[in-house]
Short mmCIF file of C-alpha atoms and ligand atoms in Angstrom, two decimals:
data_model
loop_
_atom_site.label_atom_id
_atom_site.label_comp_id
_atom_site.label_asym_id
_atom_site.label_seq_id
_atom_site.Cartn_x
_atom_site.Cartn_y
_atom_site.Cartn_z
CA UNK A 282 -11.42 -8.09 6.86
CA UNK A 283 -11.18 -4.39 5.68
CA UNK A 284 -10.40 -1.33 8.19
CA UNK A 285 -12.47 1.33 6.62
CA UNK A 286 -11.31 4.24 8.62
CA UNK A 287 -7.76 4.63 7.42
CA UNK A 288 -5.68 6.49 4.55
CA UNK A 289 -5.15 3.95 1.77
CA UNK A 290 -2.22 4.78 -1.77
CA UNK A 291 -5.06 4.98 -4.27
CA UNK A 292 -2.90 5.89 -7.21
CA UNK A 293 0.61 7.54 -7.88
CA UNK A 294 0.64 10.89 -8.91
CA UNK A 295 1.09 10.65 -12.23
CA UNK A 296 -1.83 8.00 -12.86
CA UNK A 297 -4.55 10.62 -12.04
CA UNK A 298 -5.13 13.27 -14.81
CA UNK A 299 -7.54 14.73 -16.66
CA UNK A 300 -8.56 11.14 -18.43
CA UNK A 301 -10.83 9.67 -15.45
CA UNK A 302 -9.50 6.85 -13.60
CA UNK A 303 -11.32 3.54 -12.53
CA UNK A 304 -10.18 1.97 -9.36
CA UNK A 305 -11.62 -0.59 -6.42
CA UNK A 306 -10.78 0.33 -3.19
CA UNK A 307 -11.77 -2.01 -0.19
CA UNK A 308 -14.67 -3.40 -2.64
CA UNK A 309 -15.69 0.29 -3.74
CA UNK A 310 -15.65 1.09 -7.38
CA UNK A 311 -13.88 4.59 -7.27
CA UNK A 312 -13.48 7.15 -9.91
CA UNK A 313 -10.53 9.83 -9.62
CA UNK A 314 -9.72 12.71 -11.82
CA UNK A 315 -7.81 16.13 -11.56
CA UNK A 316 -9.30 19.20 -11.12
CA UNK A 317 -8.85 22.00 -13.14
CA UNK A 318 -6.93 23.71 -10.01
CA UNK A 319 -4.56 20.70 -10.41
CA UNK A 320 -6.50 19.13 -6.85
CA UNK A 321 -7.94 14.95 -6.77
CA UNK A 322 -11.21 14.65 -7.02
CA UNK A 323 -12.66 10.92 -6.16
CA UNK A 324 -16.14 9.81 -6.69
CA UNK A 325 -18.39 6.56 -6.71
CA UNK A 326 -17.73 5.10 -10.28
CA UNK A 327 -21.85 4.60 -10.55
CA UNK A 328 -24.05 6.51 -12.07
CA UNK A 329 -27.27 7.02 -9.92
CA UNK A 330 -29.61 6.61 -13.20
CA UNK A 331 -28.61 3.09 -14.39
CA UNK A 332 -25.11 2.54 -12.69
CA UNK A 333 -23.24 2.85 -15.70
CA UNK A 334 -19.67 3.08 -14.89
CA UNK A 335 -18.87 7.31 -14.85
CA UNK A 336 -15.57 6.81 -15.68
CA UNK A 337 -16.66 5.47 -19.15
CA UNK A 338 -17.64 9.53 -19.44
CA UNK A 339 -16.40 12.39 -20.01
CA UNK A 340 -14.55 15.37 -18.09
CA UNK A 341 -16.76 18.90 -18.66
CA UNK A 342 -13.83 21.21 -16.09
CA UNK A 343 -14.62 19.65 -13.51
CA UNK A 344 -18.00 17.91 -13.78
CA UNK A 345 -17.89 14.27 -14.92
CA UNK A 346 -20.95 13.74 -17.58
CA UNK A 347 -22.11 10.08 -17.31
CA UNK A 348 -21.73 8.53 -20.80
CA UNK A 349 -25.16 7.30 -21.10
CA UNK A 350 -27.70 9.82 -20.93
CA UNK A 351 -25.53 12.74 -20.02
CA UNK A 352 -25.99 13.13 -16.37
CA UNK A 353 -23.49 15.23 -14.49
CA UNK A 354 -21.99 15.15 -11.58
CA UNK A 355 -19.85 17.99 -9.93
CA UNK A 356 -16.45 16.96 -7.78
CA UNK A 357 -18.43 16.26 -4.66
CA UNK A 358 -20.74 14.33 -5.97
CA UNK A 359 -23.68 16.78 -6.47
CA UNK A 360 -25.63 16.25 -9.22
CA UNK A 361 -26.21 18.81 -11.04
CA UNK A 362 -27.74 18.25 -14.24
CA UNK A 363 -30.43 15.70 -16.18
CA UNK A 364 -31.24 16.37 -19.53
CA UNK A 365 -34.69 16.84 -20.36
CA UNK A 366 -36.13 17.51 -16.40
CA UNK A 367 -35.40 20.56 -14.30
CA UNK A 368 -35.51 19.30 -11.23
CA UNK A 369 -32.96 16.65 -9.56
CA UNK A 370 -34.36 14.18 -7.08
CA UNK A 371 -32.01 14.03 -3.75
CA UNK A 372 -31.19 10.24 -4.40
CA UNK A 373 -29.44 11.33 -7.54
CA UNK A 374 -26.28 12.39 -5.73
CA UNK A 375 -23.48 9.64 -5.54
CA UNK A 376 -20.78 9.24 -2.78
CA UNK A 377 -17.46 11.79 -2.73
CA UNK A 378 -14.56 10.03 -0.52
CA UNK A 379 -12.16 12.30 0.99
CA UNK A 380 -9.05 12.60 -1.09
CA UNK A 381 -5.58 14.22 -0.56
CA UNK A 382 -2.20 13.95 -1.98
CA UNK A 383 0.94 13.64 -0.33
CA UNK A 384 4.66 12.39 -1.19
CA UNK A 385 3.80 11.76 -4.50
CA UNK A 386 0.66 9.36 -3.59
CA UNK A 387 -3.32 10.09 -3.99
CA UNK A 388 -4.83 8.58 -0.56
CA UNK A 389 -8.15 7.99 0.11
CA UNK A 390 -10.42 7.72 3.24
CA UNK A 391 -13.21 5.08 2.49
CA UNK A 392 -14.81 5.16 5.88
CA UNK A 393 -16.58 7.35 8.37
CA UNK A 394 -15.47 11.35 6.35
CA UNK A 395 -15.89 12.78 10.01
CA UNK A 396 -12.89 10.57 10.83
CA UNK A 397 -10.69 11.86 7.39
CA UNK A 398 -8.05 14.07 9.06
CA UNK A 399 -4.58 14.85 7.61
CA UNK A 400 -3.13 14.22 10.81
CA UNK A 401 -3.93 10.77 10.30
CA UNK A 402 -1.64 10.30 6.93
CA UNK A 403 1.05 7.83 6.84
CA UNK A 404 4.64 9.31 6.58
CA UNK A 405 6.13 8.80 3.29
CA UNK A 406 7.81 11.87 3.05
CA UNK A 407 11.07 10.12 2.45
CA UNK A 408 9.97 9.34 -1.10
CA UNK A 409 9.72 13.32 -1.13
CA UNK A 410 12.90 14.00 0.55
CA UNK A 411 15.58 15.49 -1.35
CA UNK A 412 18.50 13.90 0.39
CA UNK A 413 16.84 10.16 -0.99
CA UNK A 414 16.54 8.79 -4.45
CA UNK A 415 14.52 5.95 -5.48
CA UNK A 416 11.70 5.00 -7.25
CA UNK A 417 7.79 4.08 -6.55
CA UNK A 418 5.90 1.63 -8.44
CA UNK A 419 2.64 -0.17 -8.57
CA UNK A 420 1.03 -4.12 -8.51
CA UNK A 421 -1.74 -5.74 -8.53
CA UNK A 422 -2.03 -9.24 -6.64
CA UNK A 423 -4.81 -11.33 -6.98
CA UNK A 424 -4.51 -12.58 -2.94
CA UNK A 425 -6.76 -11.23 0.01
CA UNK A 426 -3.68 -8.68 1.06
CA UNK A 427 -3.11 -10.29 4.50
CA UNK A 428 -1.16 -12.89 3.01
CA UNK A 429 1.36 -9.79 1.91
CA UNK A 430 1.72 -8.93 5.09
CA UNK A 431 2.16 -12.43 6.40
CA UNK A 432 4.83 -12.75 3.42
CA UNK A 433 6.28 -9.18 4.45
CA UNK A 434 6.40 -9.69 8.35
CA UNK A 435 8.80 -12.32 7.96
CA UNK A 436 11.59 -12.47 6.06
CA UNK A 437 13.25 -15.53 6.70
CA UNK A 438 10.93 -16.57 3.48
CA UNK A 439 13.70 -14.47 1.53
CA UNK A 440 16.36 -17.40 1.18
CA UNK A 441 13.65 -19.71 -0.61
CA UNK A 442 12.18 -17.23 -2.75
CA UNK A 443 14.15 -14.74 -3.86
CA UNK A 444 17.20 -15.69 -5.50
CA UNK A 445 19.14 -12.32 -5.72
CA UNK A 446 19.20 -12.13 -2.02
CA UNK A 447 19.19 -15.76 -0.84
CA UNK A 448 23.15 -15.46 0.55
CA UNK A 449 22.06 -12.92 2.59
CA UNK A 450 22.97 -13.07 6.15
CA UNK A 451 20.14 -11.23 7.30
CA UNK A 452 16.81 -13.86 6.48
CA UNK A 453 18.59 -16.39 8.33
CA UNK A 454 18.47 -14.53 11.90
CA UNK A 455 15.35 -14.28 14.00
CA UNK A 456 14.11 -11.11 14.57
CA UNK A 457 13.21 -9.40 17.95
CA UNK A 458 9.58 -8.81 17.33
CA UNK A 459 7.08 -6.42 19.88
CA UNK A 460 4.12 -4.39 19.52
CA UNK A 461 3.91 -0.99 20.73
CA UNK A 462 0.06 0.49 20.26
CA UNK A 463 -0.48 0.01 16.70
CA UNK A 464 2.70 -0.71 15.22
CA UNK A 465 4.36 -4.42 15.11
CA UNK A 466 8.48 -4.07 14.75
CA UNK A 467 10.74 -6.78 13.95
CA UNK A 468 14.06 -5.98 14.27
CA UNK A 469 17.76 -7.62 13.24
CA UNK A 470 20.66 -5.91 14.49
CA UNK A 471 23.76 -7.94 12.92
CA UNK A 472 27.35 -6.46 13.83
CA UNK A 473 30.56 -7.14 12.32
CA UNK A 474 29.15 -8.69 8.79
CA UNK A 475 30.45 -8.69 5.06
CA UNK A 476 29.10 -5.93 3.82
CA UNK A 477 26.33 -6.99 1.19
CA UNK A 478 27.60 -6.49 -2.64
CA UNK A 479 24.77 -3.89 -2.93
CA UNK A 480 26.48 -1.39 -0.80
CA UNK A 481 30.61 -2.05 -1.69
CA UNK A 482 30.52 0.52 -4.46
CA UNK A 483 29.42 2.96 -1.71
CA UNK A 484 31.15 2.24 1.24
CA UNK A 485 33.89 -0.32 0.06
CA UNK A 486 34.47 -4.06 1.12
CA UNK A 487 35.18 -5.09 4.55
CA UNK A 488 33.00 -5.53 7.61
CA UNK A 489 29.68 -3.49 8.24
CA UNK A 490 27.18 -3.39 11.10
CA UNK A 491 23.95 -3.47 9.74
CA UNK A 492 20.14 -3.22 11.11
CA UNK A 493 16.92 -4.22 9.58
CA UNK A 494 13.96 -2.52 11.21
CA UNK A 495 10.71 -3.55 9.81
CA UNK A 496 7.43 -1.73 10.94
CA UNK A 497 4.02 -2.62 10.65
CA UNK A 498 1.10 -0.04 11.01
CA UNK A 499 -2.52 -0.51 9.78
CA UNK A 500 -4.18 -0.57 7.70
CA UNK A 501 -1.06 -1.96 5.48
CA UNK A 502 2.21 -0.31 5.43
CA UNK A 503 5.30 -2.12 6.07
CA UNK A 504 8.22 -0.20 5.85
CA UNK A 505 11.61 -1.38 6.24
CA UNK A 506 14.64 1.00 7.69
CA UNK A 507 17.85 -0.35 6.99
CA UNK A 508 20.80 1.07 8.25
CA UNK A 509 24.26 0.38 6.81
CA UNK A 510 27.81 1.35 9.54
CA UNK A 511 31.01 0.68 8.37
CA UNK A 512 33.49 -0.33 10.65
CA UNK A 513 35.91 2.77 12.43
CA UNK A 514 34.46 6.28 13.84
CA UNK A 515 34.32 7.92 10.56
CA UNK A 516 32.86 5.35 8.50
CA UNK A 517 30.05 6.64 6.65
CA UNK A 518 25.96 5.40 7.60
CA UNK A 519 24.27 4.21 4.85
CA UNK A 520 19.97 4.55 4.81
CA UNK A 521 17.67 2.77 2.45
CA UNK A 522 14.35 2.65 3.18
CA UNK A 523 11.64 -0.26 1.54
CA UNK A 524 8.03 0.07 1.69
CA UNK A 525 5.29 -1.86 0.26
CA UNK A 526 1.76 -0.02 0.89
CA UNK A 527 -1.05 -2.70 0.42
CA UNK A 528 -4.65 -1.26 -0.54
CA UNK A 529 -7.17 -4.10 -0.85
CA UNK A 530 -9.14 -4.15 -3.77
CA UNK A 531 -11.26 -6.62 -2.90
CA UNK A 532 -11.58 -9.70 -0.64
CA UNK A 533 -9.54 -11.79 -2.99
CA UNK A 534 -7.43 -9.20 -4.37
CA UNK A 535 -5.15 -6.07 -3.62
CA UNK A 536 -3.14 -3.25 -4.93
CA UNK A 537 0.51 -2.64 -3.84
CA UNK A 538 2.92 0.30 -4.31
CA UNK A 539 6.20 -0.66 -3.51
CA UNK A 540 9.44 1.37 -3.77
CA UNK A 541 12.92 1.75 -2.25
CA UNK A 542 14.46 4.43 -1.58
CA UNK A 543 18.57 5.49 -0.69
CA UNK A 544 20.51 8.40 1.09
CA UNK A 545 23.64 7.78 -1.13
CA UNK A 546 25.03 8.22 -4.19
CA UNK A 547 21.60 10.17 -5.01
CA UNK A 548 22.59 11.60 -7.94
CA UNK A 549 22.96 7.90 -9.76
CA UNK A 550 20.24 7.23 -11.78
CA UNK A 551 21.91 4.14 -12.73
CA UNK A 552 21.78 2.81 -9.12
CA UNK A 553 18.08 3.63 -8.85
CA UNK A 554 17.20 1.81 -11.89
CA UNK A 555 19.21 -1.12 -10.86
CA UNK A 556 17.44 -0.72 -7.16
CA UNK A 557 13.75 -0.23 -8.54
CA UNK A 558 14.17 -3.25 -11.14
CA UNK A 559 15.60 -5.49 -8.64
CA UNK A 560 12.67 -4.38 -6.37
CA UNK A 561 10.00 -5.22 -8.83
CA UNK A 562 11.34 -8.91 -9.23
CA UNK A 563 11.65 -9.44 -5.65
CA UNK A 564 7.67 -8.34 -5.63
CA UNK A 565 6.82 -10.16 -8.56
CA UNK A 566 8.57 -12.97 -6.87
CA UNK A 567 6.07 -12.59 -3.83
CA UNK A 568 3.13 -12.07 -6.44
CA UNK A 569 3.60 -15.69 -7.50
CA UNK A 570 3.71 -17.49 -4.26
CA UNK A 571 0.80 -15.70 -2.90
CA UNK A 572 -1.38 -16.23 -5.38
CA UNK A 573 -0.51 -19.89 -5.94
CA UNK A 574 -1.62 -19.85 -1.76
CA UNK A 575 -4.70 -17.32 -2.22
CA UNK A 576 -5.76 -20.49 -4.74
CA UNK A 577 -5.43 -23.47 -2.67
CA UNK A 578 -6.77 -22.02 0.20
CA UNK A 579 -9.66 -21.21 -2.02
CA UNK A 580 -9.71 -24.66 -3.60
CA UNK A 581 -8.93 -26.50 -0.11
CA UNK A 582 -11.28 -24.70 1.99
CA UNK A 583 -10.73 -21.74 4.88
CA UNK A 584 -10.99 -24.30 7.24
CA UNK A 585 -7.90 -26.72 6.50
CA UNK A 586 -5.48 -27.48 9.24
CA UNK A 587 -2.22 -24.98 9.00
CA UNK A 588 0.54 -25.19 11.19
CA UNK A 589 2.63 -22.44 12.91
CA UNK A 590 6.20 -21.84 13.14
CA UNK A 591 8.84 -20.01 14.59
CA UNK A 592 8.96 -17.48 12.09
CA UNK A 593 5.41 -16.62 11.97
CA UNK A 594 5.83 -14.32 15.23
CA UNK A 595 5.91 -11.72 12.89
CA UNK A 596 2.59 -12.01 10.65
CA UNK A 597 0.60 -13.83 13.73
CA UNK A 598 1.33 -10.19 15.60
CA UNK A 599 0.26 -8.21 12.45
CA UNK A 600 -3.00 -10.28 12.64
CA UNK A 601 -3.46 -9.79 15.81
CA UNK A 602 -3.47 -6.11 15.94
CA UNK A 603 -5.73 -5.84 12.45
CA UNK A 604 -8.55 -8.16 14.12
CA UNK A 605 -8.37 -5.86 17.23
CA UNK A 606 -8.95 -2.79 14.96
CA UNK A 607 -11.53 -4.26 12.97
CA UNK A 608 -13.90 -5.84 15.98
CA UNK A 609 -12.94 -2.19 17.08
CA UNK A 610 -14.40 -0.56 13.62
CA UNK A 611 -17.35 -3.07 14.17
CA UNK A 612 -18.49 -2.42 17.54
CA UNK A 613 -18.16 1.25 16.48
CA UNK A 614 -20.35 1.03 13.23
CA UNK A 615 -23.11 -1.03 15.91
CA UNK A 616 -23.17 1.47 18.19
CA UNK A 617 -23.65 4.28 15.91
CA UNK A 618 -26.14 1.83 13.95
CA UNK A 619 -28.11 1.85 17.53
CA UNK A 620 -28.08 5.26 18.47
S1 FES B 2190 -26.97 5.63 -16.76
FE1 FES B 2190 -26.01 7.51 -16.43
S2 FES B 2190 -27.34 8.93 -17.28
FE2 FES B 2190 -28.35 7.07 -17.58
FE1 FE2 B 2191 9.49 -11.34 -0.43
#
């Protein structure tokens, strides 16, 4: 169940260059590659002669020059050349999918272009901020990527599988979960707590009141706000903000790019190490369970009698909203089929 018409993390910055890039978007080979002008450039990875893959080519500025028999293609998918014939039949242009950058992502539109506005980007600009420090990184997970948003949605799952945080106060109280338009928030406000080991060095031992504030907004970000108060007036406010971005690669399989990201003791590069590693177990940590459940529901059949619980408010909501969007992308792609 993919929603075409939405900004999807394609790559970080530094993965696209001037060596070309293979990557499957929402079942869409995809080829990216920078520009001499420094600009993304992102273009079906099939060659309209034989389908060879073009990012087995090469780079000529900024043509690509299928590896084969030499075909080339300019950044918007015109193509421009065939050796040996002077004349280029109008089927020999591939696809060009809008492509922008932004907060240190590449994000492409695979659905309608008319629909491929900026206004429509996700806000990540925190991982551009300079008042935060952190660190992004990428995984693949070979699970249909609404079971990381099921996993992500609730987080009561964090005592059971992820042993760095199980102590923590926070998985064990239910959330306060409502959807406003398109965005699904579960909240937990705890007051008067231990302050969580993580944050001590910062803002000392003693009790905190902390707030977890996890959003969900198609296609697939979930990004949690945590807010850290210690106890008097002038007790500093700690921020750290978690994100995983899910971009599915295909039915059975997705990309994420995860980070986290801190308004204190910026300058530490020792604290964002410790942060980003301890992030990328805690995904990896997902990564297993998922796919273990991607494969028996594979092996068991679709069909199989699940149960629901109390914490699944969370997910079931997330669900919700996506199969509202997509019979909404559905009837739209009908109608304009019709007209
Ligand atoms: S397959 Fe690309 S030029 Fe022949
Ligand atoms: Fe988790």
């Amino acid at each position: 169940m993919f929603l075409r018409n939405f900004w999807y993390a394609a790559a970080l910055r530094d993965e696209v260059g001037r060596q070309p890039l293979a990557r499957t978007i929402l079942g869409e080979p995809v080829l990216f590659y920078r520009k001499l002008d420094g600009s993304v450039a992102a273009l079906e990875d099939r060659c309209s002669h034989r389908r060879v893959s073009l990012s087995k080519g090469r780079l000529v500025e900024d043509k690509v020059q299928c590896g084969y028999h030499g075909i080339m293609f300019d950044a918007n998918g015109v193509c421009v050349s065939i050796p040996g014939q002077d004349t280029i039949p109008p089927q020999g242009h591939i696809k060009a999918f809008p492509v922008v950058e932004r907060d240190g992502f590449v994000w492409i539109w695979p659905g309608d272009r008319a629909g491929a506005e900026r206004g429509k980007l996700p806000d990540y600009s925190l991982c551009a901020s300079p008042n935060y420090a952190g660190r992004t990184d990428r995984m693949r997970i070979d699970a249909d990527y609404l079971l990381s948003i099921d996993n992500i949605m609730d987080l009561s799952h964090i005592a059971y599988v992820h042993q760095a945080y199980a102590n923590d106060v926070a998985a064990a109280i239910r959330p306060t979960v409502k959807t406003d338009g398109a965005t699904v928030t579960a909240t937990r406000a705890m007051k008067d707590i231990e302050n969580p080991p993580l944050y001590r060095r910062v803002i000392g031992t003693g009790h905190v009141d902390r707030v977890q504030e996890l959003r969900f907004t198609p296609a697939g970000h979930l990004q949690l706000y945590v807010t850290i108060r210690g106890a008097g007036v002038d007790a500093p406010t700690l921020n750290v903000f978690y994100f995983s971005q899910l971009t599915p690669e295909t039915a059975r399989s997705h990309h994420t790019f995860f980070g986290v990201y801190r308004d204190f003791d910026i300058d530490n590069a020792e604290m964002t190490k410790l942060m980003g590693d301890q992030t990328v177990i805690t995904v990896s940590e997902d990564k297993a369970v998922i796919e273990d459940q991607q494969r028996n529901w594979d092996q068991d059949g679709a069909d199989r009698r699940m149960i629901d619980i109390a914490v699944d408010r969370g997910p079931l909501e997330a669900r919700r909203l996506i199969r509202r969007l997509y019979e909404g992308e559905r009837q739209d792609t009908a109608v304009a089929a019709a007209e």
